[in-house]
């Protein structure tokens, strides 16, 4: 899909994300994140395959986490300078332990990107922008950070992700216990309203399976993805809650008696 852009309409974000809480979740998860991030790894590898192998001098790994893809990016572009950017100082600390060459680190929020002036050729962002308050504004700010013909590669989650869990929670109470994700249509609009010259969006569905609700919740926590915007965390040690969630999950059980958890993934490739 090639999109020409001219519109100046903007999406206004109404639900402000509690960044302190997001940072806290990821910082808490940082130590063991690599043991729980196979899904992010698989998605990131798909995103890496999409990168055009042109000459690249400067790269930003936006929301670099523990630096797994920072290292992978440098293995593809060994002569380039890399900036590891993340809101969580603990994640950055883990990334620093990799002792990557030609790499600098910045603890900052993707929603504050407009304050910087990086001018790079490539921005890679695996499974991060769903934590942005205002993706339109973030995409605009990323555009400003790219050199002419610069490329942006993003993966993120779409509406429909974690739906089994959302349904199971209805057995417990009427609150929303999962974050709301944008639809593919929302993303197409954001991208087509941006100033990027070329855009390609692709979608895929990935399903993880767990033996128990406890294992599933533990995995989400391990990924750092357990912060739900606007809601107080529930004490998951409550036996009653687990029992109700198990009940809510019954209709989804697979033939092998496992609990599926769906992730709708969107890959976005943009050229300035
Ligand atoms: C799911 S992890 C992905 C990490 C890494 N990209 C990977 O693929 O392994 C999301 C990362 O985004 C970071 N993050 C979340 N919100 C952010 C924000 N607003 N600005 C910058 N980084 C953010 C988190 O601290 C975390 O390291």
PDB file of C-alpha atoms and ligand atoms in Angstrom:
ATOM      1  CA  UNK A   1       0.000   0.000   0.000  1.00  0.00           C
ATOM      2  CA  UNK A   2       1.436   3.384  -0.967  1.00  0.00           C
ATOM      3  CA  UNK A   3      -0.109   6.384   0.687  1.00  0.00           C
ATOM      4  CA  UNK A   4       0.344   9.987  -0.267  1.00  0.00           C
ATOM      5  CA  UNK A   5      -0.108  12.388   2.566  1.00  0.00           C
ATOM      6  CA  UNK A   6      -1.479  15.815   2.729  1.00  0.00           C
ATOM      7  CA  UNK A   7      -4.224  15.945   5.320  1.00  0.00           C
ATOM      8  CA  UNK A   8      -3.496  17.890   8.480  1.00  0.00           C
ATOM      9  CA  UNK A   9      -6.255  16.286  10.571  1.00  0.00           C
ATOM     10  CA  UNK A  10      -5.028  15.005  13.890  1.00  0.00           C
ATOM     11  CA  UNK A  11      -6.257  12.288  16.220  1.00  0.00           C
ATOM     12  CA  UNK A  12      -6.773  13.595  19.694  1.00  0.00           C
ATOM     13  CA  UNK A  13      -5.948  11.181  22.477  1.00  0.00           C
ATOM     14  CA  UNK A  14      -8.390  11.381  25.350  1.00  0.00           C
ATOM     15  CA  UNK A  15      -7.038   8.717  27.702  1.00  0.00           C
ATOM     16  CA  UNK A  16      -3.708   9.846  29.037  1.00  0.00           C
ATOM     17  CA  UNK A  17      -1.479   6.943  29.941  1.00  0.00           C
ATOM     18  CA  UNK A  18       0.072   6.854  33.401  1.00  0.00           C
ATOM     19  CA  UNK A  19       3.687   6.788  32.225  1.00  0.00           C
ATOM     20  CA  UNK A  20       5.068   6.387  35.727  1.00  0.00           C
ATOM     21  CA  UNK A  21       3.044   3.168  36.089  1.00  0.00           C
ATOM     22  CA  UNK A  22       4.105   1.888  32.647  1.00  0.00           C
ATOM     23  CA  UNK A  23       7.750   2.624  33.429  1.00  0.00           C
ATOM     24  CA  UNK A  24       7.349   0.906  36.802  1.00  0.00           C
ATOM     25  CA  UNK A  25       5.847  -2.260  35.208  1.00  0.00           C
ATOM     26  CA  UNK A  26       8.649  -2.520  32.667  1.00  0.00           C
ATOM     27  CA  UNK A  27      11.346  -1.701  35.207  1.00  0.00           C
ATOM     28  CA  UNK A  28       9.990  -4.424  37.484  1.00  0.00           C
ATOM     29  CA  UNK A  29       9.901  -6.862  34.559  1.00  0.00           C
ATOM     30  CA  UNK A  30      13.365  -5.939  33.227  1.00  0.00           C
ATOM     31  CA  UNK A  31      15.350  -8.496  35.216  1.00  0.00           C
ATOM     32  CA  UNK A  32      13.438 -11.498  33.831  1.00  0.00           C
ATOM     33  CA  UNK A  33      12.001  -9.915  30.677  1.00  0.00           C
ATOM     34  CA  UNK A  34      14.187 -12.002  28.361  1.00  0.00           C
ATOM     35  CA  UNK A  35      12.647 -15.215  29.759  1.00  0.00           C
ATOM     36  CA  UNK A  36       9.121 -14.063  28.948  1.00  0.00           C
ATOM     37  CA  UNK A  37       9.578 -12.256  25.653  1.00  0.00           C
ATOM     38  CA  UNK A  38       9.528 -15.020  23.020  1.00  0.00           C
ATOM     39  CA  UNK A  39       6.481 -13.377  21.424  1.00  0.00           C
ATOM     40  CA  UNK A  40       8.279 -10.014  21.198  1.00  0.00           C
ATOM     41  CA  UNK A  41      11.345 -11.820  19.829  1.00  0.00           C
ATOM     42  CA  UNK A  42       9.341 -13.538  17.092  1.00  0.00           C
ATOM     43  CA  UNK A  43       7.562 -10.325  16.147  1.00  0.00           C
ATOM     44  CA  UNK A  44      10.818  -8.349  16.210  1.00  0.00           C
ATOM     45  CA  UNK A  45      12.491 -10.907  13.935  1.00  0.00           C
ATOM     46  CA  UNK A  46       9.626 -10.477  11.451  1.00  0.00           C
ATOM     47  CA  UNK A  47      10.070  -6.714  11.641  1.00  0.00           C
ATOM     48  CA  UNK A  48      13.837  -7.006  11.088  1.00  0.00           C
ATOM     49  CA  UNK A  49      13.210  -9.000   7.892  1.00  0.00           C
ATOM     50  CA  UNK A  50      11.304  -6.023   6.495  1.00  0.00           C
ATOM     51  CA  UNK A  51      14.241  -3.629   6.817  1.00  0.00           C
ATOM     52  CA  UNK A  52      15.649  -2.491   3.494  1.00  0.00           C
ATOM     53  CA  UNK A  53      19.357  -3.353   3.489  1.00  0.00           C
ATOM     54  CA  UNK A  54      20.559   0.061   2.314  1.00  0.00           C
ATOM     55  CA  UNK A  55      23.431   1.993   3.802  1.00  0.00           C
ATOM     56  CA  UNK A  56      22.542   3.129   7.305  1.00  0.00           C
ATOM     57  CA  UNK A  57      24.680   5.454   9.427  1.00  0.00           C
ATOM     58  CA  UNK A  58      22.457   6.179  12.415  1.00  0.00           C
ATOM     59  CA  UNK A  59      19.764   4.098  14.043  1.00  0.00           C
ATOM     60  CA  UNK A  60      17.375   4.548  16.957  1.00  0.00           C
ATOM     61  CA  UNK A  61      15.971   1.489  18.705  1.00  0.00           C
ATOM     62  CA  UNK A  62      12.874   3.171  20.095  1.00  0.00           C
ATOM     63  CA  UNK A  63      11.750   1.354  23.231  1.00  0.00           C
ATOM     64  CA  UNK A  64      14.821  -0.858  23.118  1.00  0.00           C
ATOM     65  CA  UNK A  65      13.983  -2.832  26.276  1.00  0.00           C
ATOM     66  CA  UNK A  66      16.859  -5.108  27.279  1.00  0.00           C
ATOM     67  CA  UNK A  67      18.630  -4.391  23.989  1.00  0.00           C
ATOM     68  CA  UNK A  68      18.028  -7.694  22.216  1.00  0.00           C
ATOM     69  CA  UNK A  69      17.099  -5.989  18.942  1.00  0.00           C
ATOM     70  CA  UNK A  70      19.680  -3.235  19.466  1.00  0.00           C
ATOM     71  CA  UNK A  71      22.293  -5.978  19.215  1.00  0.00           C
ATOM     72  CA  UNK A  72      20.539  -7.555  16.223  1.00  0.00           C
ATOM     73  CA  UNK A  73      20.413  -4.153  14.460  1.00  0.00           C
ATOM     74  CA  UNK A  74      24.136  -3.642  14.995  1.00  0.00           C
ATOM     75  CA  UNK A  75      24.845  -7.109  13.618  1.00  0.00           C
ATOM     76  CA  UNK A  76      23.045  -6.093  10.418  1.00  0.00           C
ATOM     77  CA  UNK A  77      24.540  -2.583  10.300  1.00  0.00           C
ATOM     78  CA  UNK A  78      27.878  -3.002  12.139  1.00  0.00           C
ATOM     79  CA  UNK A  79      29.264   0.385  11.056  1.00  0.00           C
ATOM     80  CA  UNK A  80      26.328   2.446  12.231  1.00  0.00           C
ATOM     81  CA  UNK A  81      25.816   4.521  15.372  1.00  0.00           C
ATOM     82  CA  UNK A  82      22.970   3.328  17.560  1.00  0.00           C
ATOM     83  CA  UNK A  83      20.815   5.131  20.096  1.00  0.00           C
ATOM     84  CA  UNK A  84      19.003   2.924  22.602  1.00  0.00           C
ATOM     85  CA  UNK A  85      15.933   4.853  23.755  1.00  0.00           C
ATOM     86  CA  UNK A  86      13.576   3.687  26.505  1.00  0.00           C
ATOM     87  CA  UNK A  87      11.359   5.102  29.242  1.00  0.00           C
ATOM     88  CA  UNK A  88      12.588   2.540  31.758  1.00  0.00           C
ATOM     89  CA  UNK A  89      16.017   3.188  33.318  1.00  0.00           C
ATOM     90  CA  UNK A  90      16.162  -0.439  34.456  1.00  0.00           C
ATOM     91  CA  UNK A  91      15.570  -1.728  30.918  1.00  0.00           C
ATOM     92  CA  UNK A  92      18.342   0.600  29.709  1.00  0.00           C
ATOM     93  CA  UNK A  93      20.611  -0.684  32.451  1.00  0.00           C
ATOM     94  CA  UNK A  94      20.072  -4.219  31.127  1.00  0.00           C
ATOM     95  CA  UNK A  95      20.754  -3.029  27.568  1.00  0.00           C
ATOM     96  CA  UNK A  96      24.008  -1.396  28.719  1.00  0.00           C
ATOM     97  CA  UNK A  97      25.189  -4.744  30.092  1.00  0.00           C
ATOM     98  CA  UNK A  98      25.424  -5.946  26.478  1.00  0.00           C
ATOM     99  CA  UNK A  99      28.315  -3.472  26.042  1.00  0.00           C
ATOM    100  CA  UNK A 100      27.397  -2.731  22.436  1.00  0.00           C
ATOM    101  CA  UNK A 101      29.834  -0.775  20.249  1.00  0.00           C
ATOM    102  CA  UNK A 102      28.968   2.690  18.910  1.00  0.00           C
ATOM    103  CA  UNK A 103      25.946   2.896  21.164  1.00  0.00           C
ATOM    104  CA  UNK A 104      24.504   5.625  23.351  1.00  0.00           C
ATOM    105  CA  UNK A 105      21.530   5.405  25.717  1.00  0.00           C
ATOM    106  CA  UNK A 106      18.688   7.745  26.443  1.00  0.00           C
ATOM    107  CA  UNK A 107      15.999   7.386  29.074  1.00  0.00           C
ATOM    108  CA  UNK A 108      13.026   9.266  27.647  1.00  0.00           C
ATOM    109  CA  UNK A 109       9.410   9.024  26.633  1.00  0.00           C
ATOM    110  CA  UNK A 110       8.416   8.393  23.028  1.00  0.00           C
ATOM    111  CA  UNK A 111       5.780  11.121  23.516  1.00  0.00           C
ATOM    112  CA  UNK A 112       8.552  13.655  24.188  1.00  0.00           C
ATOM    113  CA  UNK A 113      10.445  12.909  20.968  1.00  0.00           C
ATOM    114  CA  UNK A 114       9.686  16.325  19.517  1.00  0.00           C
ATOM    115  CA  UNK A 115      12.091  17.826  22.092  1.00  0.00           C
ATOM    116  CA  UNK A 116      15.034  16.147  20.355  1.00  0.00           C
ATOM    117  CA  UNK A 117      16.831  16.592  17.074  1.00  0.00           C
ATOM    118  CA  UNK A 118      18.501  13.312  16.104  1.00  0.00           C
ATOM    119  CA  UNK A 119      18.457  13.119  12.300  1.00  0.00           C
ATOM    120  CA  UNK A 120      18.904   9.383  11.734  1.00  0.00           C
ATOM    121  CA  UNK A 121      18.393   7.057   8.756  1.00  0.00           C
ATOM    122  CA  UNK A 122      16.507   4.300  10.515  1.00  0.00           C
ATOM    123  CA  UNK A 123      14.127   4.026  13.464  1.00  0.00           C
ATOM    124  CA  UNK A 124      13.143   0.576  14.677  1.00  0.00           C
ATOM    125  CA  UNK A 125      10.440   0.150  17.293  1.00  0.00           C
ATOM    126  CA  UNK A 126       9.298  -3.319  18.285  1.00  0.00           C
ATOM    127  CA  UNK A 127       6.128  -3.592  20.386  1.00  0.00           C
ATOM    128  CA  UNK A 128       6.349  -0.139  21.954  1.00  0.00           C
ATOM    129  CA  UNK A 129       4.037   2.410  20.352  1.00  0.00           C
ATOM    130  CA  UNK A 130       0.941   0.899  21.958  1.00  0.00           C
ATOM    131  CA  UNK A 131       2.248   2.723  25.066  1.00  0.00           C
ATOM    132  CA  UNK A 132       2.184   6.122  23.358  1.00  0.00           C
ATOM    133  CA  UNK A 133      -0.411   8.660  24.477  1.00  0.00           C
ATOM    134  CA  UNK A 134      -0.842  10.108  21.036  1.00  0.00           C
ATOM    135  CA  UNK A 135       0.432   7.963  18.204  1.00  0.00           C
ATOM    136  CA  UNK A 136      -0.268  10.600  15.529  1.00  0.00           C
ATOM    137  CA  UNK A 137       1.900  13.103  17.366  1.00  0.00           C
ATOM    138  CA  UNK A 138       4.582  10.450  17.994  1.00  0.00           C
ATOM    139  CA  UNK A 139       4.640   9.512  14.286  1.00  0.00           C
ATOM    140  CA  UNK A 140       4.988  13.204  13.395  1.00  0.00           C
ATOM    141  CA  UNK A 141       7.823  13.574  15.894  1.00  0.00           C
ATOM    142  CA  UNK A 142       9.550  10.459  14.507  1.00  0.00           C
ATOM    143  CA  UNK A 143       9.214  11.912  11.004  1.00  0.00           C
ATOM    144  CA  UNK A 144      11.109  15.000  12.197  1.00  0.00           C
ATOM    145  CA  UNK A 145      13.914  12.820  13.599  1.00  0.00           C
ATOM    146  CA  UNK A 146      14.514  11.091  10.264  1.00  0.00           C
ATOM    147  CA  UNK A 147      16.809  12.248   7.481  1.00  0.00           C
ATOM    148  CA  UNK A 148      15.441  12.541   3.984  1.00  0.00           C
ATOM    149  CA  UNK A 149      14.437   9.029   2.751  1.00  0.00           C
ATOM    150  CA  UNK A 150      14.780   7.793   6.342  1.00  0.00           C
ATOM    151  CA  UNK A 151      12.856   4.644   7.277  1.00  0.00           C
ATOM    152  CA  UNK A 152      10.658   3.768  10.211  1.00  0.00           C
ATOM    153  CA  UNK A 153       9.740   0.177  11.128  1.00  0.00           C
ATOM    154  CA  UNK A 154       7.143  -0.385  13.810  1.00  0.00           C
ATOM    155  CA  UNK A 155       5.342  -3.380  15.218  1.00  0.00           C
ATOM    156  CA  UNK A 156       2.396  -2.942  17.532  1.00  0.00           C
ATOM    157  CA  UNK A 157      -0.767  -4.632  18.752  1.00  0.00           C
ATOM    158  CA  UNK A 158      -4.214  -4.161  17.313  1.00  0.00           C
ATOM    159  CA  UNK A 159      -7.735  -4.304  18.605  1.00  0.00           C
ATOM    160  CA  UNK A 160      -8.727  -7.944  19.207  1.00  0.00           C
ATOM    161  CA  UNK A 161      -5.538  -8.683  21.144  1.00  0.00           C
ATOM    162  CA  UNK A 162      -6.039 -10.410  24.524  1.00  0.00           C
ATOM    163  CA  UNK A 163      -9.760 -10.805  23.795  1.00  0.00           C
ATOM    164  CA  UNK A 164     -10.084 -14.187  25.540  1.00  0.00           C
ATOM    165  CA  UNK A 165      -8.699 -12.654  28.716  1.00  0.00           C
ATOM    166  CA  UNK A 166     -10.971  -9.617  28.436  1.00  0.00           C
ATOM    167  CA  UNK A 167     -13.964 -11.954  28.166  1.00  0.00           C
ATOM    168  CA  UNK A 168     -12.804 -14.144  31.045  1.00  0.00           C
ATOM    169  CA  UNK A 169     -12.503 -11.062  33.293  1.00  0.00           C
ATOM    170  CA  UNK A 170     -16.232 -10.465  32.805  1.00  0.00           C
ATOM    171  CA  UNK A 171     -16.765 -13.378  35.219  1.00  0.00           C
ATOM    172  CA  UNK A 172     -15.024 -11.270  37.877  1.00  0.00           C
ATOM    173  CA  UNK A 173     -16.378  -7.727  37.415  1.00  0.00           C
ATOM    174  CA  UNK A 174     -17.431  -5.248  34.784  1.00  0.00           C
ATOM    175  CA  UNK A 175     -14.152  -3.292  34.635  1.00  0.00           C
ATOM    176  CA  UNK A 176     -11.866  -3.340  31.625  1.00  0.00           C
ATOM    177  CA  UNK A 177      -8.828  -5.387  32.590  1.00  0.00           C
ATOM    178  CA  UNK A 178      -6.941  -5.148  29.340  1.00  0.00           C
ATOM    179  CA  UNK A 179      -5.732  -2.102  27.451  1.00  0.00           C
ATOM    180  CA  UNK A 180      -7.618  -0.927  24.406  1.00  0.00           C
ATOM    181  CA  UNK A 181      -5.668  -1.228  21.171  1.00  0.00           C
ATOM    182  CA  UNK A 182      -6.170   0.696  17.966  1.00  0.00           C
ATOM    183  CA  UNK A 183      -7.951  -0.895  15.020  1.00  0.00           C
ATOM    184  CA  UNK A 184      -6.150  -1.433  11.724  1.00  0.00           C
ATOM    185  CA  UNK A 185      -8.397   1.306  10.314  1.00  0.00           C
ATOM    186  CA  UNK A 186      -7.211   3.736  13.040  1.00  0.00           C
ATOM    187  CA  UNK A 187      -3.594   2.940  12.207  1.00  0.00           C
ATOM    188  CA  UNK A 188      -4.159   3.333   8.460  1.00  0.00           C
ATOM    189  CA  UNK A 189      -5.666   6.740   9.126  1.00  0.00           C
ATOM    190  CA  UNK A 190      -2.830   7.837  11.397  1.00  0.00           C
ATOM    191  CA  UNK A 191      -0.313   6.746   8.788  1.00  0.00           C
ATOM    192  CA  UNK A 192      -2.141   8.312   5.848  1.00  0.00           C
ATOM    193  CA  UNK A 193      -2.533  11.585   7.791  1.00  0.00           C
ATOM    194  CA  UNK A 194       1.199  11.659   8.487  1.00  0.00           C
ATOM    195  CA  UNK A 195       3.794  13.229   6.219  1.00  0.00           C
ATOM    196  CA  UNK A 196       5.452   9.903   5.322  1.00  0.00           C
ATOM    197  CA  UNK A 197       5.746   9.303   1.574  1.00  0.00           C
ATOM    198  CA  UNK A 198       5.403   5.521   1.470  1.00  0.00           C
ATOM    199  CA  UNK A 199       3.637   3.242   3.887  1.00  0.00           C
ATOM    200  CA  UNK A 200       3.007  -0.459   4.121  1.00  0.00           C
ATOM    201  CA  UNK A 201       0.888  -2.089   6.828  1.00  0.00           C
ATOM    202  CA  UNK A 202       0.680  -5.833   7.326  1.00  0.00           C
ATOM    203  CA  UNK A 203      -1.227  -7.762   9.914  1.00  0.00           C
ATOM    204  CA  UNK A 204      -0.893 -11.203  11.445  1.00  0.00           C
ATOM    205  CA  UNK A 205      -2.476 -13.160  14.259  1.00  0.00           C
ATOM    206  CA  UNK A 206      -0.395 -14.973  16.842  1.00  0.00           C
ATOM    207  CA  UNK A 207      -1.828 -17.193  19.540  1.00  0.00           C
ATOM    208  CA  UNK A 208       0.039 -18.227  22.662  1.00  0.00           C
ATOM    209  CA  UNK A 209      -1.213 -21.087  24.835  1.00  0.00           C
ATOM    210  CA  UNK A 210      -0.979 -21.526  28.582  1.00  0.00           C
ATOM    211  CA  UNK A 211      -1.742 -24.397  30.953  1.00  0.00           C
ATOM    212  CA  UNK A 212      -3.434 -22.274  33.632  1.00  0.00           C
ATOM    213  CA  UNK A 213      -4.723 -18.777  34.240  1.00  0.00           C
ATOM    214  CA  UNK A 214      -1.970 -18.275  36.806  1.00  0.00           C
ATOM    215  CA  UNK A 215       0.687 -19.151  34.213  1.00  0.00           C
ATOM    216  CA  UNK A 216      -0.925 -16.772  31.718  1.00  0.00           C
ATOM    217  CA  UNK A 217      -1.087 -13.847  34.169  1.00  0.00           C
ATOM    218  CA  UNK A 218       2.481 -14.550  35.269  1.00  0.00           C
ATOM    219  CA  UNK A 219       3.624 -14.414  31.634  1.00  0.00           C
ATOM    220  CA  UNK A 220       1.898 -11.058  31.026  1.00  0.00           C
ATOM    221  CA  UNK A 221       3.543  -9.679  34.150  1.00  0.00           C
ATOM    222  CA  UNK A 222       6.911 -11.044  33.011  1.00  0.00           C
ATOM    223  CA  UNK A 223       6.521  -9.212  29.691  1.00  0.00           C
ATOM    224  CA  UNK A 224       5.847  -6.006  31.652  1.00  0.00           C
ATOM    225  CA  UNK A 225       2.536  -5.792  29.826  1.00  0.00           C
ATOM    226  CA  UNK A 226       0.350  -5.978  32.910  1.00  0.00           C
ATOM    227  CA  UNK A 227      -0.260  -2.268  33.426  1.00  0.00           C
ATOM    228  CA  UNK A 228      -3.849  -1.433  32.476  1.00  0.00           C
ATOM    229  CA  UNK A 229      -4.433   2.249  31.839  1.00  0.00           C
ATOM    230  CA  UNK A 230      -6.829   3.854  34.294  1.00  0.00           C
ATOM    231  CA  UNK A 231      -7.421   0.860  36.576  1.00  0.00           C
ATOM    232  CA  UNK A 232      -6.084  -0.155  39.917  1.00  0.00           C
ATOM    233  CA  UNK A 233      -4.347  -3.545  39.817  1.00  0.00           C
ATOM    234  CA  UNK A 234      -6.352  -6.404  41.305  1.00  0.00           C
ATOM    235  CA  UNK A 235      -4.737  -8.722  43.812  1.00  0.00           C
ATOM    236  CA  UNK A 236      -4.220 -11.775  41.618  1.00  0.00           C
ATOM    237  CA  UNK A 237      -3.420 -13.916  44.640  1.00  0.00           C
ATOM    238  CA  UNK A 238      -7.109 -13.994  45.443  1.00  0.00           C
ATOM    239  CA  UNK A 239      -8.147 -17.631  44.947  1.00  0.00           C
ATOM    240  CA  UNK A 240     -11.695 -16.521  44.110  1.00  0.00           C
ATOM    241  CA  UNK A 241     -10.485 -14.328  41.251  1.00  0.00           C
ATOM    242  CA  UNK A 242      -8.412 -17.085  39.687  1.00  0.00           C
ATOM    243  CA  UNK A 243     -11.352 -19.504  39.953  1.00  0.00           C
ATOM    244  CA  UNK A 244     -13.663 -17.002  38.244  1.00  0.00           C
ATOM    245  CA  UNK A 245     -11.110 -16.319  35.501  1.00  0.00           C
ATOM    246  CA  UNK A 246     -10.754 -20.057  34.911  1.00  0.00           C
ATOM    247  CA  UNK A 247     -14.508 -20.272  34.580  1.00  0.00           C
ATOM    248  CA  UNK A 248     -14.535 -17.352  32.143  1.00  0.00           C
ATOM    249  CA  UNK A 249     -11.836 -19.042  30.097  1.00  0.00           C
ATOM    250  CA  UNK A 250     -13.716 -22.362  29.769  1.00  0.00           C
ATOM    251  CA  UNK A 251     -15.350 -21.562  26.395  1.00  0.00           C
ATOM    252  CA  UNK A 252     -11.911 -20.839  24.895  1.00  0.00           C
ATOM    253  CA  UNK A 253     -10.106 -24.006  26.028  1.00  0.00           C
ATOM    254  CA  UNK A 254      -8.416 -25.764  23.142  1.00  0.00           C
ATOM    255  CA  UNK A 255      -8.745 -29.480  22.328  1.00  0.00           C
ATOM    256  CA  UNK A 256      -5.510 -29.932  24.300  1.00  0.00           C
ATOM    257  CA  UNK A 257      -7.164 -28.193  27.307  1.00  0.00           C
ATOM    258  CA  UNK A 258      -4.900 -25.153  26.946  1.00  0.00           C
ATOM    259  CA  UNK A 259      -5.815 -21.488  27.353  1.00  0.00           C
ATOM    260  CA  UNK A 260      -5.220 -19.479  24.166  1.00  0.00           C
ATOM    261  CA  UNK A 261      -4.275 -15.797  24.185  1.00  0.00           C
ATOM    262  CA  UNK A 262      -4.532 -13.977  20.878  1.00  0.00           C
ATOM    263  CA  UNK A 263      -2.251 -11.162  19.752  1.00  0.00           C
ATOM    264  CA  UNK A 264      -3.228  -9.201  16.647  1.00  0.00           C
ATOM    265  CA  UNK A 265       0.026  -7.787  15.354  1.00  0.00           C
ATOM    266  CA  UNK A 266       0.500  -4.925  12.922  1.00  0.00           C
ATOM    267  CA  UNK A 267       3.765  -4.175  11.125  1.00  0.00           C
ATOM    268  CA  UNK A 268       4.192  -0.667   9.757  1.00  0.00           C
ATOM    269  CA  UNK A 269       6.923   0.288   7.287  1.00  0.00           C
ATOM    270  CA  UNK A 270       7.239   3.994   6.506  1.00  0.00           C
ATOM    271  CA  UNK A 271       9.603   6.001   4.306  1.00  0.00           C
ATOM    272  CA  UNK A 272      10.118   9.751   4.635  1.00  0.00           C
TER     273      UNK A 272
HETATM  274  C1  LIG B   1       7.331  -4.905  25.055  1.00  0.00           C
HETATM  275  S1  LIG B   1       8.810  -4.099  25.475  1.00  0.00           S
HETATM  276  C2  LIG B   1       9.723  -4.272  23.961  1.00  0.00           C
HETATM  277  C3  LIG B   1      11.202  -4.097  24.158  1.00  0.00           C
HETATM  278  C4  LIG B   1      12.042  -4.315  22.911  1.00  0.00           C
HETATM  279  N1  LIG B   1      11.671  -3.411  21.852  1.00  0.00           N
HETATM  280  C5  LIG B   1      11.921  -5.755  22.453  1.00  0.00           C
HETATM  281  O1  LIG B   1      11.396  -5.993  21.379  1.00  0.00           O
HETATM  282  O2  LIG B   1      12.374  -6.649  23.185  1.00  0.00           O
HETATM  283  C6  LIG B   1       8.328  -2.411  25.440  1.00  0.00           C
HETATM  284  C7  LIG B   1       9.435  -1.440  25.810  1.00  0.00           C
HETATM  285  O3  LIG B   1       8.961  -0.115  25.555  1.00  0.00           O
HETATM  286  C8  LIG B   1       9.315   0.712  26.638  1.00  0.00           C
HETATM  287  N2  LIG B   1       8.337   1.810  26.681  1.00  0.00           N
HETATM  288  C9  LIG B   1       7.037   1.746  27.074  1.00  0.00           C
HETATM  289  N3  LIG B   1       6.462   2.939  26.957  1.00  0.00           N
HETATM  290  C10 LIG B   1       7.404   3.781  26.471  1.00  0.00           C
HETATM  291  C11 LIG B   1       7.408   5.160  26.160  1.00  0.00           C
HETATM  292  N4  LIG B   1       6.322   5.906  26.307  1.00  0.00           N
HETATM  293  N5  LIG B   1       8.539   5.710  25.686  1.00  0.00           N
HETATM  294  C12 LIG B   1       9.664   4.954  25.540  1.00  0.00           C
HETATM  295  N6  LIG B   1       9.723   3.648  25.832  1.00  0.00           N
HETATM  296  C13 LIG B   1       8.599   3.058  26.289  1.00  0.00           C
HETATM  297  C14 LIG B   1       9.271  -0.194  27.862  1.00  0.00           C
HETATM  298  O4  LIG B   1      10.046   0.321  28.924  1.00  0.00           O
HETATM  299  C15 LIG B   1       9.820  -1.492  27.282  1.00  0.00           C
HETATM  300  O5  LIG B   1      11.217  -1.558  27.395  1.00  0.00           O
END
